[in-house]
Coordinates of C-alpha atoms in Angstrom, one line a residue:
Chain N
M187 CA -241.4 100.1 -277.3
K188 CA -239.2 97.8 -279.5
S189 CA -238.3 94.4 -277.9
V190 CA -235.1 92.8 -278.9
Y191 CA -234.3 89.9 -277.0
L192 CA -230.1 89.1 -277.3
D193 CA -229.7 86.9 -274.4
N194 CA -230.1 83.7 -275.8
N195 CA -227.1 82.4 -273.9
A196 CA -229.1 82.8 -271.1
T197 CA -232.1 81.1 -272.2
T198 CA -234.4 80.6 -275.3
S199 CA -238.1 81.3 -276.1
V200 CA -239.9 78.4 -275.9
A201 CA -240.7 77.2 -279.6
P202 CA -244.7 76.5 -280.1
E203 CA -244.1 73.5 -281.3
A204 CA -242.2 72.0 -278.1
V205 CA -245.4 73.4 -276.1
E206 CA -247.4 71.3 -278.5
A207 CA -245.4 68.5 -277.5
M208 CA -245.8 68.8 -273.9
M209 CA -249.5 69.3 -273.6
P210 CA -250.6 65.6 -273.9
Y211 CA -248.9 65.0 -270.8
L212 CA -250.3 67.4 -269.0
T213 CA -253.5 66.9 -269.8
D214 CA -254.3 63.0 -271.1
I215 CA -251.2 61.1 -270.5
W216 CA -250.9 62.3 -267.0
G217 CA -249.8 58.8 -265.8
N218 CA -246.6 57.9 -263.6
A219 CA -244.3 56.2 -266.1
S220 CA -243.4 53.8 -263.0
S221 CA -246.9 52.5 -262.4
V222 CA -247.2 50.0 -265.1
F223 CA -250.3 48.0 -264.2
Y224 CA -252.7 50.0 -265.5
E225 CA -253.3 52.1 -268.8
T226 CA -252.1 55.8 -268.3
G227 CA -249.3 54.5 -266.5
Q228 CA -248.5 52.0 -269.4
R229 CA -248.9 54.9 -272.1
A230 CA -246.5 57.3 -269.8
E231 CA -244.0 54.4 -269.9
E232 CA -244.4 53.7 -273.5
A233 CA -244.1 57.7 -274.5
L234 CA -241.3 57.8 -272.3
A235 CA -239.3 55.2 -274.0
A236 CA -240.3 56.9 -277.4
L237 CA -238.7 60.0 -276.3
R238 CA -235.7 58.5 -274.7
K239 CA -235.0 56.7 -278.2
S240 CA -235.5 60.3 -280.2
V241 CA -233.1 61.5 -277.7
A242 CA -230.6 59.3 -277.9
D243 CA -230.7 59.1 -281.9
N244 CA -230.8 63.2 -282.3
L245 CA -227.3 62.8 -279.9
G246 CA -225.6 60.1 -281.8
A247 CA -225.6 57.6 -278.8
A248 CA -225.4 53.8 -279.6
N249 CA -228.1 53.1 -277.0
P250 CA -231.2 55.1 -275.6
N251 CA -230.3 53.5 -272.2
E252 CA -227.3 55.9 -271.9
I253 CA -230.1 58.8 -271.7
Y254 CA -230.5 60.3 -268.4
F255 CA -233.1 62.9 -267.8
T256 CA -232.7 65.3 -265.2
A257 CA -234.2 68.3 -263.9
S258 CA -231.7 70.6 -265.4
G259 CA -228.3 71.1 -267.3
C260 CA -226.8 72.3 -263.9
E261 CA -228.0 69.0 -262.2
A262 CA -226.2 67.1 -265.1
D263 CA -223.1 68.9 -264.2
N264 CA -223.3 68.2 -260.6
W265 CA -224.0 64.5 -261.3
A266 CA -221.5 63.8 -264.1
V267 CA -218.6 65.6 -261.2
K268 CA -219.8 64.4 -258.0
G269 CA -220.9 60.9 -259.4
I270 CA -217.6 59.9 -261.2
A271 CA -215.9 61.2 -258.2
Y272 CA -217.4 58.9 -255.6
A273 CA -217.8 56.0 -257.9
N274 CA -213.9 56.0 -258.3
K275 CA -212.3 57.6 -255.6
R276 CA -210.7 54.1 -254.4
K277 CA -208.9 54.5 -257.7
G278 CA -207.8 58.2 -257.1
N279 CA -208.9 61.7 -256.3
H280 CA -207.8 63.7 -259.1
I281 CA -209.9 65.6 -261.4
I282 CA -209.0 67.8 -264.3
T283 CA -211.4 70.9 -265.7
T284 CA -210.5 74.2 -266.5
K285 CA -211.0 78.2 -265.2
I286 CA -213.5 78.8 -267.4
E287 CA -216.2 76.2 -267.0
H288 CA -219.7 77.1 -266.1
H289 CA -220.3 77.6 -262.2
A290 CA -222.2 74.1 -262.0
I291 CA -218.7 72.6 -262.8
L292 CA -216.6 75.1 -260.5
G293 CA -219.1 74.4 -257.9
A294 CA -219.3 71.0 -257.6
C295 CA -215.4 70.8 -257.8
E296 CA -215.4 73.0 -255.2
F297 CA -217.3 70.8 -253.0
L298 CA -215.3 68.2 -253.8
E299 CA -212.1 69.7 -252.9
K300 CA -213.8 69.7 -249.1
Q301 CA -214.3 66.3 -249.4
G302 CA -210.7 65.5 -250.1
F303 CA -210.7 65.8 -253.7
E304 CA -207.8 67.3 -255.8
V305 CA -208.7 69.6 -258.3
T306 CA -206.3 71.1 -261.5
Y307 CA -208.0 73.9 -263.1
L308 CA -206.8 74.5 -266.4
D309 CA -205.2 77.9 -267.5
V310 CA -206.8 78.8 -270.5
D311 CA -205.2 81.4 -273.6
K312 CA -206.3 84.8 -274.4
Y313 CA -209.0 83.2 -276.3
G314 CA -210.3 80.8 -273.8
F315 CA -208.9 77.7 -275.7
V316 CA -207.5 74.8 -273.6
T317 CA -204.7 72.5 -275.7
P318 CA -205.1 68.7 -275.5
E319 CA -201.5 68.9 -274.4
A320 CA -202.0 70.8 -271.4
V321 CA -204.7 68.5 -270.5
E322 CA -202.7 65.5 -271.2
N323 CA -199.5 67.4 -269.0
A324 CA -202.1 67.6 -266.3
I325 CA -203.2 64.0 -265.9
K326 CA -201.2 61.9 -262.9
D327 CA -201.8 58.4 -261.9
N328 CA -204.7 59.6 -259.4
T329 CA -206.7 61.1 -262.6
I330 CA -210.6 60.1 -262.2
L331 CA -212.2 62.6 -264.0
I332 CA -211.6 65.0 -267.0
S333 CA -214.5 67.5 -267.4
I334 CA -214.5 70.3 -269.8
M335 CA -216.8 72.4 -271.5
T336 CA -217.9 72.1 -275.1
A337 CA -218.4 75.6 -275.7
N338 CA -218.2 78.6 -273.1
N339 CA -221.7 80.5 -272.2
E340 CA -219.8 83.9 -272.1
I341 CA -217.5 84.2 -274.7
G342 CA -218.0 81.5 -276.8
T343 CA -215.2 79.8 -277.4
I344 CA -215.8 76.1 -278.7
M345 CA -213.0 73.5 -277.1
P346 CA -211.4 71.2 -279.3
I347 CA -213.5 68.2 -277.7
K348 CA -212.5 65.5 -279.9
E349 CA -208.9 65.9 -279.4
I350 CA -209.1 66.0 -275.8
A351 CA -211.4 62.9 -275.6
K352 CA -208.8 61.1 -277.3
V353 CA -206.3 61.8 -274.6
A354 CA -208.7 60.8 -271.9
K355 CA -209.4 57.6 -274.0
A356 CA -205.5 56.9 -274.3
H357 CA -205.2 57.4 -270.3
K358 CA -208.6 55.3 -269.6
I359 CA -209.9 58.3 -267.7
P360 CA -213.7 58.9 -268.0
F361 CA -214.5 62.3 -269.8
H362 CA -217.4 64.4 -269.3
T363 CA -218.2 67.6 -271.4
D364 CA -220.9 70.2 -270.5
A365 CA -222.4 71.0 -273.7
V366 CA -225.2 73.5 -272.2
Q367 CA -224.5 76.0 -274.8
A368 CA -223.3 73.9 -277.8
I369 CA -226.9 72.1 -278.5
G370 CA -228.2 74.0 -281.6
H371 CA -225.0 76.0 -282.4
I372 CA -222.5 73.1 -283.4
P373 CA -223.1 69.6 -284.5
I374 CA -222.8 67.3 -281.8
N375 CA -222.5 63.3 -281.8
V376 CA -221.4 61.6 -278.9
Q377 CA -219.8 58.9 -280.5
E378 CA -218.0 61.0 -282.9
L379 CA -216.8 63.3 -280.2
G380 CA -215.7 60.2 -278.2
V381 CA -217.0 61.7 -275.0
D382 CA -217.8 59.4 -272.0
M383 CA -220.7 61.8 -270.8
L384 CA -222.2 64.8 -271.7
S385 CA -224.7 67.2 -270.4
L386 CA -227.5 69.6 -272.0
S387 CA -230.3 71.4 -271.4
A388 CA -233.6 72.0 -272.8
H389 CA -234.1 75.9 -272.4
K390 CA -231.0 76.8 -274.1
F391 CA -232.6 75.4 -277.4
H392 CA -236.2 76.4 -277.0
G393 CA -237.4 73.9 -274.9
P394 CA -238.8 74.3 -271.5
K395 CA -237.0 75.1 -267.9
G396 CA -236.9 72.3 -265.9
V397 CA -235.5 69.5 -268.2
G398 CA -231.9 68.8 -269.2
V399 CA -230.1 65.5 -269.9
L400 CA -226.8 63.7 -268.4
Y401 CA -225.7 61.1 -271.8
V402 CA -223.6 58.4 -269.9
K403 CA -221.7 55.8 -271.9
N404 CA -222.8 52.3 -271.0
G405 CA -219.7 50.8 -269.4
I406 CA -218.6 54.2 -267.2
R407 CA -219.5 53.6 -263.5
I408 CA -221.3 56.3 -262.1
E409 CA -222.5 57.1 -258.5
N410 CA -226.0 58.2 -258.0
L411 CA -226.8 61.9 -257.0
I412 CA -230.6 62.1 -256.1
H413 CA -231.6 59.1 -254.2
G414 CA -235.0 57.2 -253.8
G415 CA -237.3 55.4 -256.0
G416 CA -235.9 53.5 -259.1
Q417 CA -236.6 55.7 -261.8
E418 CA -233.9 56.3 -264.5
R419 CA -232.8 52.2 -264.2
G420 CA -232.3 53.0 -261.0
K421 CA -229.6 55.7 -261.4
R422 CA -231.9 58.8 -260.6
A423 CA -234.9 58.8 -258.2
A424 CA -237.7 61.2 -259.1
T425 CA -240.9 60.6 -261.2
E426 CA -240.3 61.7 -264.8
N427 CA -241.3 64.9 -265.7
L428 CA -242.6 63.7 -269.1
A429 CA -244.2 66.9 -270.0
G430 CA -240.9 68.5 -269.7
I431 CA -239.0 65.5 -271.5
A432 CA -241.4 65.7 -274.3
G433 CA -240.5 69.3 -274.8
L434 CA -236.7 68.9 -274.6
A435 CA -237.0 65.7 -277.2
K436 CA -239.1 68.3 -279.5
A437 CA -237.0 71.0 -279.2
L438 CA -233.9 68.7 -279.5
D439 CA -235.0 67.2 -282.7
M440 CA -235.9 70.7 -283.9
A441 CA -232.4 72.2 -283.3
V442 CA -230.7 68.8 -285.0
S443 CA -232.9 68.8 -288.3
N444 CA -232.6 72.8 -288.8
L445 CA -228.9 72.9 -287.4
D446 CA -227.2 74.1 -290.9
K447 CA -230.1 76.9 -291.6
N448 CA -229.7 78.0 -288.0
M449 CA -226.0 78.0 -287.7
A450 CA -225.9 79.9 -291.3
H451 CA -228.4 82.2 -290.0
M452 CA -227.0 82.8 -286.1
T453 CA -223.3 83.3 -287.8
K454 CA -224.8 86.2 -290.3
M455 CA -226.5 88.0 -287.4
R456 CA -223.4 87.4 -285.0
D457 CA -220.9 88.8 -287.6
M458 CA -223.1 91.5 -288.6
L459 CA -222.9 92.5 -284.7
I460 CA -219.5 92.2 -283.9
D461 CA -218.5 93.9 -287.6
G462 CA -220.9 96.7 -286.7
I463 CA -219.7 97.2 -283.1
R464 CA -216.2 97.8 -284.6
E465 CA -217.2 100.2 -286.8
R466 CA -219.3 102.3 -284.7
V467 CA -217.4 102.1 -281.4
D468 CA -213.8 102.8 -280.2
Y469 CA -211.9 101.7 -277.5
I470 CA -213.6 97.9 -277.2
K471 CA -212.4 94.4 -276.7
L472 CA -214.0 91.3 -278.5
N473 CA -213.9 88.7 -275.9
G474 CA -213.7 85.0 -277.4
P475 CA -211.7 83.9 -280.8
E476 CA -213.1 84.9 -284.1
G477 CA -214.4 82.9 -286.8
E478 CA -215.2 79.4 -286.8
N479 CA -214.6 78.2 -283.3
R480 CA -216.6 80.8 -281.7
L481 CA -220.1 79.7 -281.0
C482 CA -222.2 81.2 -283.7
N483 CA -224.3 83.1 -281.7
N484 CA -222.2 85.0 -278.9
V485 CA -220.9 88.5 -279.1
N486 CA -218.9 89.6 -276.3
F487 CA -217.2 93.3 -276.1
S488 CA -215.5 95.2 -273.4
Y489 CA -216.4 99.1 -273.5
E490 CA -213.4 100.6 -271.8
F491 CA -214.0 103.8 -269.3
I492 CA -217.6 102.5 -268.3
E493 CA -219.6 99.7 -266.5
G494 CA -221.6 97.0 -267.7
E495 CA -224.9 97.3 -265.3
S496 CA -225.4 100.8 -266.6
I497 CA -224.9 99.8 -270.0
L498 CA -227.6 97.0 -269.5
M499 CA -229.5 99.6 -267.8
R500 CA -229.7 101.7 -270.8
L501 CA -229.9 99.0 -273.3
N502 CA -232.9 98.1 -271.7
M503 CA -234.5 101.6 -271.6
K504 CA -234.4 101.3 -275.4
G505 CA -235.8 97.5 -274.6
I506 CA -232.7 95.5 -275.8
A507 CA -232.4 92.4 -273.4
A508 CA -228.3 91.6 -273.0
S509 CA -226.2 90.2 -270.3
S510 CA -223.0 91.6 -268.6
G511 CA -219.9 90.4 -267.0
S512 CA -219.7 93.4 -264.6
A513 CA -219.5 92.4 -260.7
C514 CA -222.1 95.0 -260.4
A515 CA -224.7 93.1 -262.6
S516 CA -224.2 89.8 -260.7
G517 CA -223.8 90.9 -257.4
S518 CA -220.6 89.7 -256.5
L519 CA -217.3 91.2 -256.1
D520 CA -215.5 90.3 -258.9
P521 CA -216.2 90.6 -262.5
S522 CA -216.5 87.2 -264.6
H523 CA -214.4 84.8 -263.9
V524 CA -214.2 83.5 -267.6
L525 CA -213.1 87.1 -268.6
L526 CA -210.3 87.3 -265.6
A527 CA -209.1 83.9 -266.9
I528 CA -208.5 85.2 -270.6
G529 CA -206.6 88.3 -269.2
V530 CA -208.9 90.9 -268.8
P531 CA -208.1 93.2 -266.2
H532 CA -210.9 94.1 -263.6
E533 CA -211.2 97.6 -264.6
I534 CA -212.1 96.4 -268.4
A535 CA -213.8 93.3 -267.3
H536 CA -216.2 95.2 -265.5
G537 CA -217.6 96.8 -269.2
S538 CA -218.3 93.7 -270.7
I539 CA -221.5 93.2 -272.7
R540 CA -223.0 89.7 -274.0
F541 CA -225.4 89.6 -276.6
S542 CA -226.3 86.5 -277.6
V543 CA -228.5 85.9 -281.0
G544 CA -231.1 83.3 -281.8
S545 CA -232.5 81.7 -284.7
D546 CA -235.3 84.2 -284.7
T547 CA -233.4 87.3 -284.2
T548 CA -233.8 89.7 -287.6
E549 CA -231.5 92.0 -289.0
E550 CA -233.7 94.8 -288.7
E551 CA -233.2 93.7 -284.7
I552 CA -229.5 93.9 -285.3
K553 CA -229.7 97.5 -287.0
Y554 CA -231.4 98.9 -284.2
V555 CA -229.0 97.8 -281.3
L556 CA -226.3 99.1 -284.1
D557 CA -228.2 102.6 -283.8
E558 CA -228.8 102.8 -280.2
L559 CA -225.6 100.8 -278.6
P560 CA -223.2 104.0 -279.9
K561 CA -225.1 106.4 -278.1
I562 CA -225.5 104.9 -275.1
I563 CA -221.8 104.1 -275.0
T564 CA -220.9 107.7 -275.8
G565 CA -223.3 109.1 -273.3
L566 CA -222.1 106.7 -270.5
R567 CA -218.5 108.0 -271.4
M568 CA -219.0 111.5 -271.1
M569 CA -220.5 110.8 -267.5
S570 CA -217.3 108.8 -266.7
P571 CA -214.3 110.3 -264.8
M572 CA -211.8 107.3 -266.1
Y573 CA -212.9 109.0 -269.9
E574 CA -212.1 112.1 -268.9
A575 CA -208.7 111.2 -267.2
F576 CA -208.1 109.6 -270.3
E577 CA -209.0 112.7 -272.6
D578 CA -206.9 114.5 -270.3
G579 CA -204.0 112.1 -270.9
K580 CA -203.8 110.9 -267.4
L581 CA -205.0 107.5 -268.0
E582 CA -203.5 104.8 -270.5
S583 CA -206.3 103.1 -272.6
F584 CA -205.8 99.1 -272.6
T585 CA -207.5 98.4 -275.6
A586 CA -205.9 101.0 -277.4
K587 CA -202.7 99.3 -276.2
L588 CA -203.6 96.0 -277.1
K589 CA -204.2 97.0 -280.7
E590 CA -200.7 98.4 -280.6
D591 CA -199.4 95.3 -279.6
K592 CA -200.9 93.5 -282.7
Chain T
M204 CA -234.7 95.7 -258.2
Y205 CA -234.4 99.7 -258.0
S206 CA -236.9 101.9 -257.1
E207 CA -238.6 104.6 -259.2
K208 CA -236.4 107.1 -257.9
V209 CA -233.6 105.2 -258.5
M210 CA -234.1 104.8 -261.9
D211 CA -235.2 108.4 -262.4
H212 CA -231.8 109.5 -261.3
F213 CA -230.3 106.9 -263.3
E214 CA -232.2 107.6 -266.5
N215 CA -231.9 111.3 -266.0
P216 CA -228.9 112.1 -264.0
R217 CA -229.1 115.7 -262.5
N218 CA -225.9 118.1 -262.4
V219 CA -223.9 115.4 -264.8
G220 CA -220.4 116.5 -266.6
K221 CA -217.3 118.5 -265.5
L222 CA -218.0 122.2 -263.7
E223 CA -215.6 123.9 -265.8
N224 CA -215.1 126.9 -263.0
A225 CA -215.2 124.4 -260.0
N226 CA -213.1 125.4 -257.3
A227 CA -213.5 121.9 -255.3
I228 CA -213.2 118.8 -256.5
G229 CA -213.3 115.4 -254.7
E230 CA -212.6 111.8 -256.2
V231 CA -213.4 108.6 -254.5
G232 CA -213.3 104.7 -255.7
N233 CA -211.2 102.8 -258.0
A234 CA -211.7 101.4 -261.4
T235 CA -210.6 97.9 -259.9
C236 CA -213.9 97.6 -257.4
G237 CA -216.0 98.8 -260.5
D238 CA -217.0 102.3 -259.3
I239 CA -215.2 106.0 -259.5
M240 CA -217.2 108.8 -258.3
K241 CA -215.7 112.5 -259.0
I242 CA -217.4 115.7 -257.3
Y243 CA -216.8 119.4 -258.7
M244 CA -218.2 121.9 -256.6
R245 CA -218.2 125.8 -257.0
I246 CA -218.2 127.5 -253.7
E247 CA -218.5 131.1 -253.0
N248 CA -219.0 132.6 -249.5
G249 CA -219.2 129.4 -248.2
I250 CA -222.2 128.4 -250.3
I251 CA -222.1 125.6 -252.9
E252 CA -223.3 127.7 -256.0
D253 CA -222.9 125.0 -258.5
V254 CA -222.1 121.2 -258.1
S255 CA -221.8 118.6 -260.5
F256 CA -220.4 115.0 -260.7
K257 CA -218.9 112.5 -263.0
T258 CA -219.1 108.6 -262.3
F259 CA -217.9 105.3 -263.5
G260 CA -220.2 102.5 -262.1
C261 CA -223.5 101.0 -261.9
G262 CA -226.8 102.1 -262.2
A263 CA -227.0 102.8 -258.3
A264 CA -223.3 104.4 -258.3
I265 CA -224.9 107.2 -261.0
A266 CA -227.9 107.8 -259.0
T267 CA -226.6 108.2 -255.7
S268 CA -223.9 110.6 -257.4
S269 CA -226.8 112.6 -258.7
M270 CA -229.0 112.7 -255.4
A271 CA -226.0 113.5 -253.5
T272 CA -225.6 116.4 -255.8
E273 CA -229.1 117.6 -255.6
L274 CA -229.1 117.1 -251.8
V275 CA -225.8 119.8 -251.4
K276 CA -226.5 122.0 -254.2
G277 CA -227.4 125.8 -252.5
K278 CA -226.5 124.5 -249.0
S279 CA -223.4 125.9 -246.9
V280 CA -220.5 124.0 -246.6
E281 CA -221.2 123.5 -242.9
E282 CA -224.6 121.7 -243.8
A283 CA -223.3 119.5 -246.9
V284 CA -220.4 118.4 -244.3
K285 CA -223.4 116.7 -242.6
L286 CA -224.5 114.4 -245.4
T287 CA -224.9 111.2 -244.7
N288 CA -225.1 107.7 -247.1
K289 CA -228.4 107.3 -245.1
A290 CA -229.8 110.6 -246.5
V291 CA -229.0 109.6 -250.0
M292 CA -230.4 106.6 -249.7
E293 CA -233.8 107.5 -248.3
A294 CA -233.9 110.4 -250.8
L295 CA -233.9 107.0 -253.3
D296 CA -236.6 105.4 -251.5
G297 CA -233.7 102.8 -250.6
L298 CA -231.3 100.7 -252.4
P299 CA -230.9 96.8 -252.8
P300 CA -228.5 95.5 -250.0
A301 CA -225.6 95.0 -252.3
K302 CA -226.0 98.8 -253.4
V303 CA -225.6 100.3 -250.4
H304 CA -221.8 100.7 -250.7
C305 CA -222.8 103.2 -253.8
S306 CA -224.2 105.7 -251.1
V307 CA -221.4 105.3 -248.9
L308 CA -219.0 106.1 -251.8
A309 CA -221.5 109.1 -252.7
E310 CA -221.3 110.3 -249.1
Q311 CA -217.3 110.2 -249.5
A312 CA -217.2 111.7 -252.9
I313 CA -219.0 114.7 -251.5
H314 CA -216.9 114.7 -248.3
A315 CA -213.6 114.7 -250.7
A316 CA -214.9 117.7 -252.4
L317 CA -215.3 119.6 -249.4
Q318 CA -212.3 118.8 -247.9
D319 CA -210.3 120.0 -251.1
Y320 CA -212.1 123.0 -250.2
Q321 CA -210.9 122.7 -246.6
K322 CA -207.2 122.5 -247.9
K323 CA -207.3 125.3 -250.6
T324 CA -209.0 127.8 -248.1
G325 CA -207.9 127.1 -244.8
I326 CA -211.5 126.6 -243.1
D327 CA -211.6 123.9 -240.9
L328 CA -214.7 121.8 -241.7
G329 CA -213.6 118.9 -239.4
L330 CA -212.7 116.4 -242.4
S331 CA -209.9 114.3 -242.0
E332 CA -207.7 112.2 -244.9
L333 CA -210.0 109.7 -246.3
E334 CA -208.1 106.6 -246.5
H335 CA -207.5 104.9 -249.7
E336 CA -208.5 101.2 -249.8
F337 CA -207.7 99.1 -252.8
D338 CA -208.8 95.8 -251.6
C339 CA -212.4 95.4 -253.4
A340 CA -213.6 92.9 -251.0
S341 CA -212.5 94.5 -247.6
F342 CA -213.6 98.2 -249.3
H343 CA -217.3 96.9 -250.1
A344 CA -217.2 94.5 -246.5
D345 CA -216.1 97.9 -244.9
M346 CA -218.8 99.9 -246.4
H347 CA -221.4 97.3 -245.3
K348 CA -220.1 97.4 -241.6
E349 CA -220.8 101.0 -241.8
N350 CA -224.5 100.6 -242.6
N351 CA -225.2 97.7 -240.2

């Protein structure tokens, strides 16, 4: 059977070059980078320094000592939020973020709320944007952190990070951005963006799982999250995962070097999919913005009258991998918090599917999806009592109403 | 995550669609919670001669609807009233814990259709009005309680 992978916002295939870059650290250079009194440890230490410099250069950081390797994007997010909160709790206890952050940020914020911190979860507009003005209006005397994602993982909204960073800077408040979905999809330069902290995760850009980075600008005070040994200049205990770091560094180097080419290709695949679905399927809603402020690889539609998990399962029967914002697929009771935050009603949100293309997605694969998806949607609608009610005139279509309102 | 039988009933649902000459119809669930099941029956001389379903919901919702219709097809209404969610689950070789509520919904959908029959014919099957619950959290929680 055909196999089409369109879930690159979830994870990506590991680039063979990244695997190759990792191999020496699993075979020859297996030493502990902290054990510098014998050769294999020294080689590991030297390699780590070179990899850190490469990552710093590719992110536009002023100094390699601003790069901290973590075990995941999730850890980087948790560290940024909790680390800043605990380092600054004498100054204040207020944090500003948005309603559509990744659960890594929201979970850390909810944890801090239980510890007595106060969190403002900013509303977003119907496309998922938050404005720099809204951020500024939320700032209080006791605000100690602003954390806003660079790009949303579900609906692809690219936030005005540079402008928000200016606001944060003017008020002298540390600003963190979760750029996990942004790397490899938009240009990222920490100094040009003006951010104080930035999280990334290797497996979202063809690196291995289990390794991420928290960029922390020199001068930013942050408390440790992982306590123990003196690794990462005393800021993050744990023997460095050198193989993972090598894979991350190689994948990042490739993502940065090939950015223009990859962006152009992914944008083309994305638009082919968006336009194609619109031509072939009715009663749908594109979630997230259109054009250049949307991640070049993200397609998210709600399909009215049907439920997402059954769409996913039918897609899987045809060898197509995607993901859903439905409650059923996630095992929770509510559909995606992102879709609810942009004003998609529950019943429509349950029928949402995200396709995320990759730099290796082909035109032929998109055409295959465009052939199969409409049949799946029609098939499930024929089974749906909601669609029957709609056809009998007993139920109004939300998406049809949206179109009229335009 | 799903058994082979669940996958089979999801991939090849039995008795799906609207039954044109149905004389008993039941619908349960709501769109906000993410599942609605509608059951159509043609009942003659107390026998369910034909039955079909339409379902808005996840894979388990479709599979349990399909299995529930199979279990009551050709049965007398008295037998069909005894259908339990457990029987639906067993016939499907089990469901993941988060999907148990789908089997409860399938049982309720069959009962809702039989209740419609009871109302139309005056034949007492001992079915009382189902309470409609619109809060998904308590809806799902109640269903899990029923199964513990």
